[in-house]
Short mmCIF file of C-alpha atoms in Angstrom, two decimals:
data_model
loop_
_atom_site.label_atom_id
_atom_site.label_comp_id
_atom_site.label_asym_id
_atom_site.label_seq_id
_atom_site.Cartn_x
_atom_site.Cartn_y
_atom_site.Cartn_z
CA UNK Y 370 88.55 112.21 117.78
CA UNK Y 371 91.64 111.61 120.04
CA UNK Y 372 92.69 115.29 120.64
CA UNK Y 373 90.95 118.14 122.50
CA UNK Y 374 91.72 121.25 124.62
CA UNK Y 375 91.32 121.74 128.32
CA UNK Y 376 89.76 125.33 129.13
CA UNK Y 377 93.70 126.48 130.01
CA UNK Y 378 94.78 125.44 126.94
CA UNK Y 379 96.42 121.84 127.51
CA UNK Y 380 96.61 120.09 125.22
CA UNK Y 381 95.08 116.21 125.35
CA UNK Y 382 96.19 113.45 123.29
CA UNK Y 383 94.38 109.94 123.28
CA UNK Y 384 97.02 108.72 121.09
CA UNK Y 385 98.71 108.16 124.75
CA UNK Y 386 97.49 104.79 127.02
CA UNK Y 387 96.14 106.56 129.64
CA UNK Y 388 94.55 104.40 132.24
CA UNK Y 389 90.09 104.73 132.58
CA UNK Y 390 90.82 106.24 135.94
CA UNK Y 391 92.96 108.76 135.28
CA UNK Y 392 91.16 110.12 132.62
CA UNK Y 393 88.09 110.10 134.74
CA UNK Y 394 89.42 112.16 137.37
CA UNK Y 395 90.56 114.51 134.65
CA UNK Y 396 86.86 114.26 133.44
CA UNK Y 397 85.75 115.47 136.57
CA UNK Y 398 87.91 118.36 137.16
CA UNK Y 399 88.45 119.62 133.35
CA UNK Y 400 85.99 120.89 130.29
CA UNK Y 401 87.14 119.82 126.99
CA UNK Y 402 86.91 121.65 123.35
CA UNK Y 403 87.86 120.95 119.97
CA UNK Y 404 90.77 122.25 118.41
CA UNK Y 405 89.21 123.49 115.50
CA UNK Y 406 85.60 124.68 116.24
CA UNK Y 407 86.06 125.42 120.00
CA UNK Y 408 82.83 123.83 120.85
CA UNK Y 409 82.88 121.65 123.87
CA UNK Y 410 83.36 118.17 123.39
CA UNK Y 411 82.72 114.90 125.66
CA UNK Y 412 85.35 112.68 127.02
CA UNK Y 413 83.99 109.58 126.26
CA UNK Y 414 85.19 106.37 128.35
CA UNK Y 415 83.00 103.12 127.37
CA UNK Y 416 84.21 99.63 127.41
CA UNK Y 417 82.56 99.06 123.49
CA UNK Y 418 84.41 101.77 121.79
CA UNK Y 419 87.62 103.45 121.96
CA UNK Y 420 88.39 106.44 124.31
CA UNK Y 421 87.53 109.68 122.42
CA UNK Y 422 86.09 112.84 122.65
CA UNK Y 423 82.93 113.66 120.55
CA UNK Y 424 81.15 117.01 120.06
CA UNK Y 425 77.65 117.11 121.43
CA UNK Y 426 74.92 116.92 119.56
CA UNK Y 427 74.04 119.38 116.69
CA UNK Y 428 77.93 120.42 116.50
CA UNK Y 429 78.39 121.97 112.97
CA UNK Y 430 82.06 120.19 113.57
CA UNK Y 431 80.80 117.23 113.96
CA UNK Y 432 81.66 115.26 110.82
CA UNK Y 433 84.50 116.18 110.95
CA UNK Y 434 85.28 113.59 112.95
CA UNK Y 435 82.46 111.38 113.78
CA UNK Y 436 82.07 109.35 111.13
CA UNK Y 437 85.49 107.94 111.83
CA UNK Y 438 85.44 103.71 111.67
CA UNK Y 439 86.85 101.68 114.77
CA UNK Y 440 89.41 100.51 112.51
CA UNK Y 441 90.51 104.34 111.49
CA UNK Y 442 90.79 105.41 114.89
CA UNK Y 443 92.67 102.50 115.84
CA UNK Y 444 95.29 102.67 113.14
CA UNK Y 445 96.02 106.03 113.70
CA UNK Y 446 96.33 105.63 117.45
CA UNK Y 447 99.42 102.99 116.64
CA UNK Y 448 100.47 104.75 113.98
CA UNK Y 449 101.51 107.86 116.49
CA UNK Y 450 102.40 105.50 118.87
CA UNK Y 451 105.13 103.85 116.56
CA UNK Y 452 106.45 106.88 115.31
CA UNK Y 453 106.50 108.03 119.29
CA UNK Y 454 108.62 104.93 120.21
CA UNK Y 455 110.52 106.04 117.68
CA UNK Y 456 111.53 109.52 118.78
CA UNK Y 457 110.13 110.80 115.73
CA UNK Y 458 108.42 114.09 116.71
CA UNK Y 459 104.91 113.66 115.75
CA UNK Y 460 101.65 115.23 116.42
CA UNK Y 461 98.17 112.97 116.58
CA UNK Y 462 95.21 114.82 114.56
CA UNK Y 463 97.14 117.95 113.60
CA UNK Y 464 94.98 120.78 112.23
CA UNK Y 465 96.78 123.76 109.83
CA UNK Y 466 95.13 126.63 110.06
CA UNK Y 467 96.57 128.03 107.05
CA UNK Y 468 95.66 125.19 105.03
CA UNK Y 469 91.99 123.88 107.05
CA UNK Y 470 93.41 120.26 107.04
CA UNK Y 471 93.78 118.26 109.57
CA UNK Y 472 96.43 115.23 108.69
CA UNK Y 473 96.00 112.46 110.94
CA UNK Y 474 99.35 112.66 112.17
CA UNK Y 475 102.13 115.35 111.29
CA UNK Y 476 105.67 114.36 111.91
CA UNK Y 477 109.01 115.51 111.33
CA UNK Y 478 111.68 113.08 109.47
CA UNK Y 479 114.69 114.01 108.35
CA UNK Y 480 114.40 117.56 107.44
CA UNK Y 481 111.23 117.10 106.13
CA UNK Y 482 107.47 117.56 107.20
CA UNK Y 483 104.87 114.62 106.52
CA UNK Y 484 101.63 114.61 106.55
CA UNK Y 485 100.18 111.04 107.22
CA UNK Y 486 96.98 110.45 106.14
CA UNK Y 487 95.66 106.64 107.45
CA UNK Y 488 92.86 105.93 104.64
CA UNK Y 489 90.30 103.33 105.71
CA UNK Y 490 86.85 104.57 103.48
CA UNK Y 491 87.11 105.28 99.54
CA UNK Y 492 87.61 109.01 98.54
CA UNK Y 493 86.60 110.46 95.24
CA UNK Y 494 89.97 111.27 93.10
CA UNK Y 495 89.02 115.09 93.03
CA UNK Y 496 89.31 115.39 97.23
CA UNK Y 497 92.40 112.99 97.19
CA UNK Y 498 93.90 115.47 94.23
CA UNK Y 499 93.04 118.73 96.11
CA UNK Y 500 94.24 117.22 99.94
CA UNK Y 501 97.62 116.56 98.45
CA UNK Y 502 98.35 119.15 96.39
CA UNK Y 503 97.55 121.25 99.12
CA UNK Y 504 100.18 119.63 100.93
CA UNK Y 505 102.48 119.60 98.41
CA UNK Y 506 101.92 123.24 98.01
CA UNK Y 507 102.41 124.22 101.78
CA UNK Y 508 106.24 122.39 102.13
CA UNK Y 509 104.60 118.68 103.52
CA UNK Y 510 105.26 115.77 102.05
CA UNK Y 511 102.27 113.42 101.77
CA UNK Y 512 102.03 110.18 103.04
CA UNK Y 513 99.10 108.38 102.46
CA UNK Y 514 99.09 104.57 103.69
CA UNK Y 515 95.54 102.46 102.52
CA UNK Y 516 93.78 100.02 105.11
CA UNK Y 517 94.97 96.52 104.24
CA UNK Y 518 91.28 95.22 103.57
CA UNK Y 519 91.43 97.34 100.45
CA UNK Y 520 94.18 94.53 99.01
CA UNK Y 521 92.82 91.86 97.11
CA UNK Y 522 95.62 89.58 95.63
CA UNK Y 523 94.22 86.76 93.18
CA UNK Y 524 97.01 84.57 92.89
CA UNK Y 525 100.44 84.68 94.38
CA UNK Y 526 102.42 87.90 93.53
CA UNK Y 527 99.03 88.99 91.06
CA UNK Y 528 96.86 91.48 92.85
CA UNK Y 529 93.55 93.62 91.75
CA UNK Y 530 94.85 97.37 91.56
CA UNK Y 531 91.98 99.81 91.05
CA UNK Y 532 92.58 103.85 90.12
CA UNK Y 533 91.41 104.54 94.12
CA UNK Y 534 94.80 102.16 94.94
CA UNK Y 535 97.06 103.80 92.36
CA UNK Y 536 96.18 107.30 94.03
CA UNK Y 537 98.25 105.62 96.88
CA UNK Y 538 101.85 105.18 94.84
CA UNK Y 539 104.46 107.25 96.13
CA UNK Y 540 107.89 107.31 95.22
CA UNK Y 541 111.13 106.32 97.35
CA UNK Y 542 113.87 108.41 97.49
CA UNK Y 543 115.44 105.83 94.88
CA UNK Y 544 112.80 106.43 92.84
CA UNK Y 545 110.99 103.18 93.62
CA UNK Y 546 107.26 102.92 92.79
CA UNK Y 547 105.07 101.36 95.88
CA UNK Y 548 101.82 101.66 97.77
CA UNK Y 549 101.93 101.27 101.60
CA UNK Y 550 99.13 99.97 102.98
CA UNK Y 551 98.51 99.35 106.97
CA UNK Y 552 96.64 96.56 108.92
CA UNK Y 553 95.52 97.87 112.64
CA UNK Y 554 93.87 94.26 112.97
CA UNK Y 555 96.72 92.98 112.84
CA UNK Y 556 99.30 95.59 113.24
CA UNK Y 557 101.50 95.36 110.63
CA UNK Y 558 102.52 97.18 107.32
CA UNK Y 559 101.55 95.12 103.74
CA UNK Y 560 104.20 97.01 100.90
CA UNK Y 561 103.43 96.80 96.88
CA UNK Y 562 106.18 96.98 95.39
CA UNK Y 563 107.59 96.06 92.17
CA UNK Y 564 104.25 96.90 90.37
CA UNK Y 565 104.06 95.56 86.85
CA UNK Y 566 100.38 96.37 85.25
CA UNK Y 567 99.29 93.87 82.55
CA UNK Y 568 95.82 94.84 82.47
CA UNK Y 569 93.98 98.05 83.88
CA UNK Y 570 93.54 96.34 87.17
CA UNK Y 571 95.49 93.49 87.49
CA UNK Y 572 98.97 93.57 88.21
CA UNK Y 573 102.17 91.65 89.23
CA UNK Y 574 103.58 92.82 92.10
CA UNK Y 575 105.48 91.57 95.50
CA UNK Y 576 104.17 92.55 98.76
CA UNK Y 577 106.21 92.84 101.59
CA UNK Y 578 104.12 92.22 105.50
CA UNK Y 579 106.04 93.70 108.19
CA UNK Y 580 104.96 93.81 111.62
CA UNK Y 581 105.28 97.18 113.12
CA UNK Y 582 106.87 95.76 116.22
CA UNK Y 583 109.92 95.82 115.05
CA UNK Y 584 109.70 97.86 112.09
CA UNK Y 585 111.79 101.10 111.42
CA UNK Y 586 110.19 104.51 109.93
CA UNK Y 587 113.36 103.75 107.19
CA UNK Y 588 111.64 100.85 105.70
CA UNK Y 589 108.48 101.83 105.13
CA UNK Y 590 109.85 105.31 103.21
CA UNK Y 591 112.62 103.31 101.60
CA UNK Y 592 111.99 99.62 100.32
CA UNK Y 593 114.27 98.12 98.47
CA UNK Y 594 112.99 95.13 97.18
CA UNK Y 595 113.08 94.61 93.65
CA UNK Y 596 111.12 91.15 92.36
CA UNK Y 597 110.21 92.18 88.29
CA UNK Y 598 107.95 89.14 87.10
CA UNK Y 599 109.86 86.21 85.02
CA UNK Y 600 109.14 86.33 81.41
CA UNK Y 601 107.26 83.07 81.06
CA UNK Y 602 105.04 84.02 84.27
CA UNK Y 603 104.59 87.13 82.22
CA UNK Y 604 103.63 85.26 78.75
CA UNK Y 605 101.46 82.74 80.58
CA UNK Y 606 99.23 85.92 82.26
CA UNK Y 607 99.85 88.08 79.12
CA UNK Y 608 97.85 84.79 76.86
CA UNK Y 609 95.33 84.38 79.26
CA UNK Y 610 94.44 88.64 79.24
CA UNK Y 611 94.35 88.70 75.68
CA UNK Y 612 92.08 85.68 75.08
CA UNK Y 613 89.68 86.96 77.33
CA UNK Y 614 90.23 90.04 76.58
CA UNK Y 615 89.27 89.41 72.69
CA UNK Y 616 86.77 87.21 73.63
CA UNK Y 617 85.18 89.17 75.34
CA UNK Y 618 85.30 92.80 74.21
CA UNK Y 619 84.11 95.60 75.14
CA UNK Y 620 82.67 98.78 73.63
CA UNK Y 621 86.08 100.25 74.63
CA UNK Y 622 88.11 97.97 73.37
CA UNK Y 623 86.40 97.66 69.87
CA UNK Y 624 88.77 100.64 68.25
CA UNK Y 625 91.92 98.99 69.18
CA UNK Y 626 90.81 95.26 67.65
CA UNK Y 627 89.47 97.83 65.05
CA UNK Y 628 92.90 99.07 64.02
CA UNK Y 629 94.72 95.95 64.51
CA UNK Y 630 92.95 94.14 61.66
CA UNK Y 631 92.61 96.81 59.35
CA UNK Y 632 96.76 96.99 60.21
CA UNK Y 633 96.71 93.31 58.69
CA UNK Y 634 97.56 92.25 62.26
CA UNK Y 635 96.21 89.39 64.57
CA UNK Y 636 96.10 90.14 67.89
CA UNK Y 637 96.69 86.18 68.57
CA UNK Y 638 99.67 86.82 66.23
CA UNK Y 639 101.98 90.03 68.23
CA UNK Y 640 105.51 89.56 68.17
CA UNK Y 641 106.61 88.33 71.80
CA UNK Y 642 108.65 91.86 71.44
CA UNK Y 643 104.94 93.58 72.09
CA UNK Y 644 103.65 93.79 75.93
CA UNK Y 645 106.74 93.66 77.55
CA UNK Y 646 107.32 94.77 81.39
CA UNK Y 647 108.84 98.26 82.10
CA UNK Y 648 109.34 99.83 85.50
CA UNK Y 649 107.26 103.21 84.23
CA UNK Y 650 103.75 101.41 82.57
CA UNK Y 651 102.75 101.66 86.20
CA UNK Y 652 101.79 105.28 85.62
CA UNK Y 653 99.86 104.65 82.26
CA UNK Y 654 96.07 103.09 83.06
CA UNK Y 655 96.16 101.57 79.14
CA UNK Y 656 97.79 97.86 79.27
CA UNK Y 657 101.50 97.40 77.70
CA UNK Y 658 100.20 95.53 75.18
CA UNK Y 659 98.29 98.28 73.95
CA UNK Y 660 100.55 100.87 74.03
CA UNK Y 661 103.25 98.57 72.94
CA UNK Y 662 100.81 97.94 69.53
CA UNK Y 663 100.24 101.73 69.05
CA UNK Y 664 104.14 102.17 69.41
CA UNK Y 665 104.45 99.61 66.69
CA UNK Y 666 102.08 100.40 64.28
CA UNK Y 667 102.76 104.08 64.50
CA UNK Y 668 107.10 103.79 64.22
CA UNK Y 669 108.31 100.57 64.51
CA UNK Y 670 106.49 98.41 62.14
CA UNK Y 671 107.99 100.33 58.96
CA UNK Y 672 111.17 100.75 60.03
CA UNK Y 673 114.37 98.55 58.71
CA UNK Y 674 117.89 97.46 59.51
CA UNK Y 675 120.09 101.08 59.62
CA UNK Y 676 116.65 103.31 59.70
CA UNK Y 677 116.71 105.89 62.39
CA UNK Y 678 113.98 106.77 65.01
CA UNK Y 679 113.99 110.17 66.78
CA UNK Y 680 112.21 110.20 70.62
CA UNK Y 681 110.82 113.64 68.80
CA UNK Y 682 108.85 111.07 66.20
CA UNK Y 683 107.91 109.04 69.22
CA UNK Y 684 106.60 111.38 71.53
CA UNK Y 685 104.56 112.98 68.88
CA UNK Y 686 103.27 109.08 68.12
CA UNK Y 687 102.41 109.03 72.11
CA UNK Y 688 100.78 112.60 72.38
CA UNK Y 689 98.43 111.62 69.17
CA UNK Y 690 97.12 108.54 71.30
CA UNK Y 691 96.61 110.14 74.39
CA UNK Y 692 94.86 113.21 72.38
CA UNK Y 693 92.56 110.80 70.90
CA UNK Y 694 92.24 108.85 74.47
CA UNK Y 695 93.35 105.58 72.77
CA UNK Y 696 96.39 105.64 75.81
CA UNK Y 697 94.82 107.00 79.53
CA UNK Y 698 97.73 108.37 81.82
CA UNK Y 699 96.59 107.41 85.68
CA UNK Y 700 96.32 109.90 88.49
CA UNK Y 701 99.08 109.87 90.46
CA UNK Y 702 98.79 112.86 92.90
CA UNK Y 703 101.89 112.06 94.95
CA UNK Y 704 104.28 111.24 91.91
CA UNK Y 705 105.03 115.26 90.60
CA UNK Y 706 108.40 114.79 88.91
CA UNK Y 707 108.03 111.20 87.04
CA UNK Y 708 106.55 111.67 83.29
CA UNK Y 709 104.75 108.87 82.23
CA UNK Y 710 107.08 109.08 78.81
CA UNK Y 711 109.64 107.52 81.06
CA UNK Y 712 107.70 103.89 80.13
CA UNK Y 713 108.13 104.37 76.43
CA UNK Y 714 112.04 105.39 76.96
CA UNK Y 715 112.54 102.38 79.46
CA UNK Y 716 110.55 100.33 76.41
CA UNK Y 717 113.22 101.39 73.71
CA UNK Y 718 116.03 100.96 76.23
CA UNK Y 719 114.60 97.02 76.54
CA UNK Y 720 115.04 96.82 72.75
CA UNK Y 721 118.18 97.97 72.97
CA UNK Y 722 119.50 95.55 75.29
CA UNK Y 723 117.68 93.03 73.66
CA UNK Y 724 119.57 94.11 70.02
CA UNK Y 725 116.76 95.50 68.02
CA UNK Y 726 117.79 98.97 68.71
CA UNK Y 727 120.97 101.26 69.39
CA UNK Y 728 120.63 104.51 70.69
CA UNK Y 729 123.06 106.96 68.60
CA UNK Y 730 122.64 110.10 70.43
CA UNK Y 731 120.45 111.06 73.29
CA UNK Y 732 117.17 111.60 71.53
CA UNK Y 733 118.18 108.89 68.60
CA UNK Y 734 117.97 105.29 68.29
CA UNK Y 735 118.93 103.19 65.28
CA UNK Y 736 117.08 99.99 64.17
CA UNK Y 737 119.56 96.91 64.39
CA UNK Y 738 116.66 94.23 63.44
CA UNK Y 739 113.20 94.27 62.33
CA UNK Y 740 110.91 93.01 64.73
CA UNK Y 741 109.13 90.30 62.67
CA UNK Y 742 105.39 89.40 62.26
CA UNK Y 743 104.52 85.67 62.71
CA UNK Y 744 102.36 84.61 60.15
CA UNK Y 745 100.81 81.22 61.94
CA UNK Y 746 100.55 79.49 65.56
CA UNK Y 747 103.91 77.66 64.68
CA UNK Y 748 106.06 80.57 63.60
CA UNK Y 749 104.74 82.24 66.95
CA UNK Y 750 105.49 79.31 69.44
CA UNK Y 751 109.21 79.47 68.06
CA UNK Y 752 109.58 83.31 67.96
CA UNK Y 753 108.33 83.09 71.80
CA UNK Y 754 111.17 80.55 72.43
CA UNK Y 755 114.34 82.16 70.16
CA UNK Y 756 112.52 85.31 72.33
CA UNK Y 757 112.57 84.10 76.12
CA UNK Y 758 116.12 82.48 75.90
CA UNK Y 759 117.27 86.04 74.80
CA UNK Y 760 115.49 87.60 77.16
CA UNK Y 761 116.59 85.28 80.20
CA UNK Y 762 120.46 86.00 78.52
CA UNK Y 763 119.51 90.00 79.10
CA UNK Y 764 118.97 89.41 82.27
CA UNK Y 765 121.44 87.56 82.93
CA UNK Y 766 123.95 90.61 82.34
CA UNK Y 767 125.92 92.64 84.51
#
């Protein structure tokens, strides 16, 4: 750990470059003890490791802190010390009594109080749940950033997003989606934004790298970059899923190919208006595509020109799935006022734009054109192109 108390009660912080030999001489004159136990603890001053203070052996305290990786210690350490160059009041390995949690780093931003948590290790969904709803509960706002080594991108703007990773996605004040991650290797910040799932782990997304250097508190709380995945980029990874995906099933998957025959469908055959991108499917763990089906088949599929559809009839369509766990909502412990329902409206709203829908009243939409069924290869090709050069036109837009 990088914090302990002298016997008077001063407080010392590692977080701080003090030089070897002015620590030893405080060595020499000063006994140490942890914050939170009170036990004594050694000031440790090797040339392998890190300067820190460790209990001595036995401590009940002890793994508390530990256990704690080179690279965890590390990125904490410049994590304080940015925030410090920044004025930002901040406090390095903060413990709450009233809570028994010890954030990494507390700081104060704007009227509000963060609790940074610098996650190198994996940690079960139940502990991350409890840790920030206990934060949540006690007026912090939680700010969990991931070690960079947990980012695996497969091709250029695709990356491997796992459940552990989508515990990390906090919103922006705008109500951007993104997961910060941190490198203390090589000190700078790697954002996710722009998240668009088209399978349960694979996503596209953009990912910002900014070196802390010169990096503002501002940017990593409020990114604005917005890069959605084009269409075809979309329909080439969207092909590729579902042909492995089919070819391949699993036990899992079996209900949904299941349903989509006996519904006289071919899952080779969806309408290009099935699987589309929306801001919101980040929060839902089942794919678009499935979803999108269920959606179909359950409202859209038997509904013609001047037929109305109620969000009442949706959301009842929606609830049924998730009942039955045919569609799995993610864990999102930081997002608390986003309902995963949002993807569904943001789905009709696409259809609207793109003239199969118009929404009457609030809760009402009304069905402009059926969305049509190809019945071979060739009748798919074209309704994919009539499809894209609409959708590049919506886009397009003011």
């Amino acid at each position: 750990m990088l914090t302990a108390l002298t016997n008077t009660g001063k407080k010392i912080c590692l977080g701080f470059d003090y030089r070897k030999e002015t620590l030893m001489s405080l060595r020499n004159k000063e006994e140490f003890v942890c914050p939170i136990c009170r036990e004594t603890v050694l000031l440790k001053l090797g040339d392998q490791r890190i300067f820190h203070f460790a209990h001595k052996q036995g401590s009940q305290c002890r793994e508390s802190f530990e256990n704690e990786s080179y690279e965890h210690v590390e990125g904490k350490k410049q994590l304080f010390q940015w925030l410090s160059k920044q004025n930002i009041p901040s406090e390095l390995e903060y413990y709450d009594r009233n809570i028994q949690q010890r954030p990494d780093i507390m700081f104060k931003f704007k009227g509000q109080k963060f609790a940074l948590e610098y996650q190198c290790s994996s940690l079960p969904d139940k502990v991350f749940r409890k840790r920030t709803i206990t934060y949540l509960e006690n007026g912090y706002t939680p700010f969990w950033v991931l070690s960079s080594c947990h980012l695996h991108q497969k091709r250029k703007n695709l990356i491997t997003l796992s459940n552990f990773h989508y515990s990390f996605l906090r919103p922006a004040s705008s109500g951007r989606l993104y997961i910060p991650a941190y490198s203390s290797e090589k000190q700078l910040f790697q954002l996710v934004e722009s998240i668009s799932p088209i399978s349960i782990k694979n996503s596209f997304a953009h990912v910002s790298f900014l070196p802390i250097q010169t990096l503002k508190l501002d940017s990593v709380l409020e990114p604005n970059h917005d890069h959605p995945p084009t269409q075809e980029s979309w329909n080439r990874e969207m092909e590729r899923y579902i042909f492995n995906w089919a070819l391949h099933p699993s036990r899992e998957h079996r209900p949904f190919l299941q349903e989509v025959y006996n519904q006289g469908l071919n899952l080779f055959l969806l309408p290009p208006q099935i699987g589309l991108p929306v801001t919101h499917s980040v929060l839902i763990q089942t794919p678009p595509f499935i979803w999108q089906t269920y959606l179909f088949v359950d409202v859209l599929a038997n509904k013609n020109p001047q037929d109305l559809i109620s969000l009442k009839e949706i959301y009842a369509s929606f609830q049924k799935r998730i009942f039955n766990k045919q569609v799995i909502i993610r864990s999102h412990p930081q997002i608390i006022d986003v309902n995963p329902f949002s993807a569904i409206i943001e789905y009709l709203e696409l259809l609207e734009k793109l003239n199969f829908l118009t929404r009457k009243v609030d809760s009402v939409f009304e069905v402009q054109k059926k969305i049509l069924i190809p019945q071979s290869n060739r009748e798919r090709d074209e309704a994919k192109r009539v499809f894209l050069v609409q959708y590049e036109k919506m886009l397009a837009r003011p």
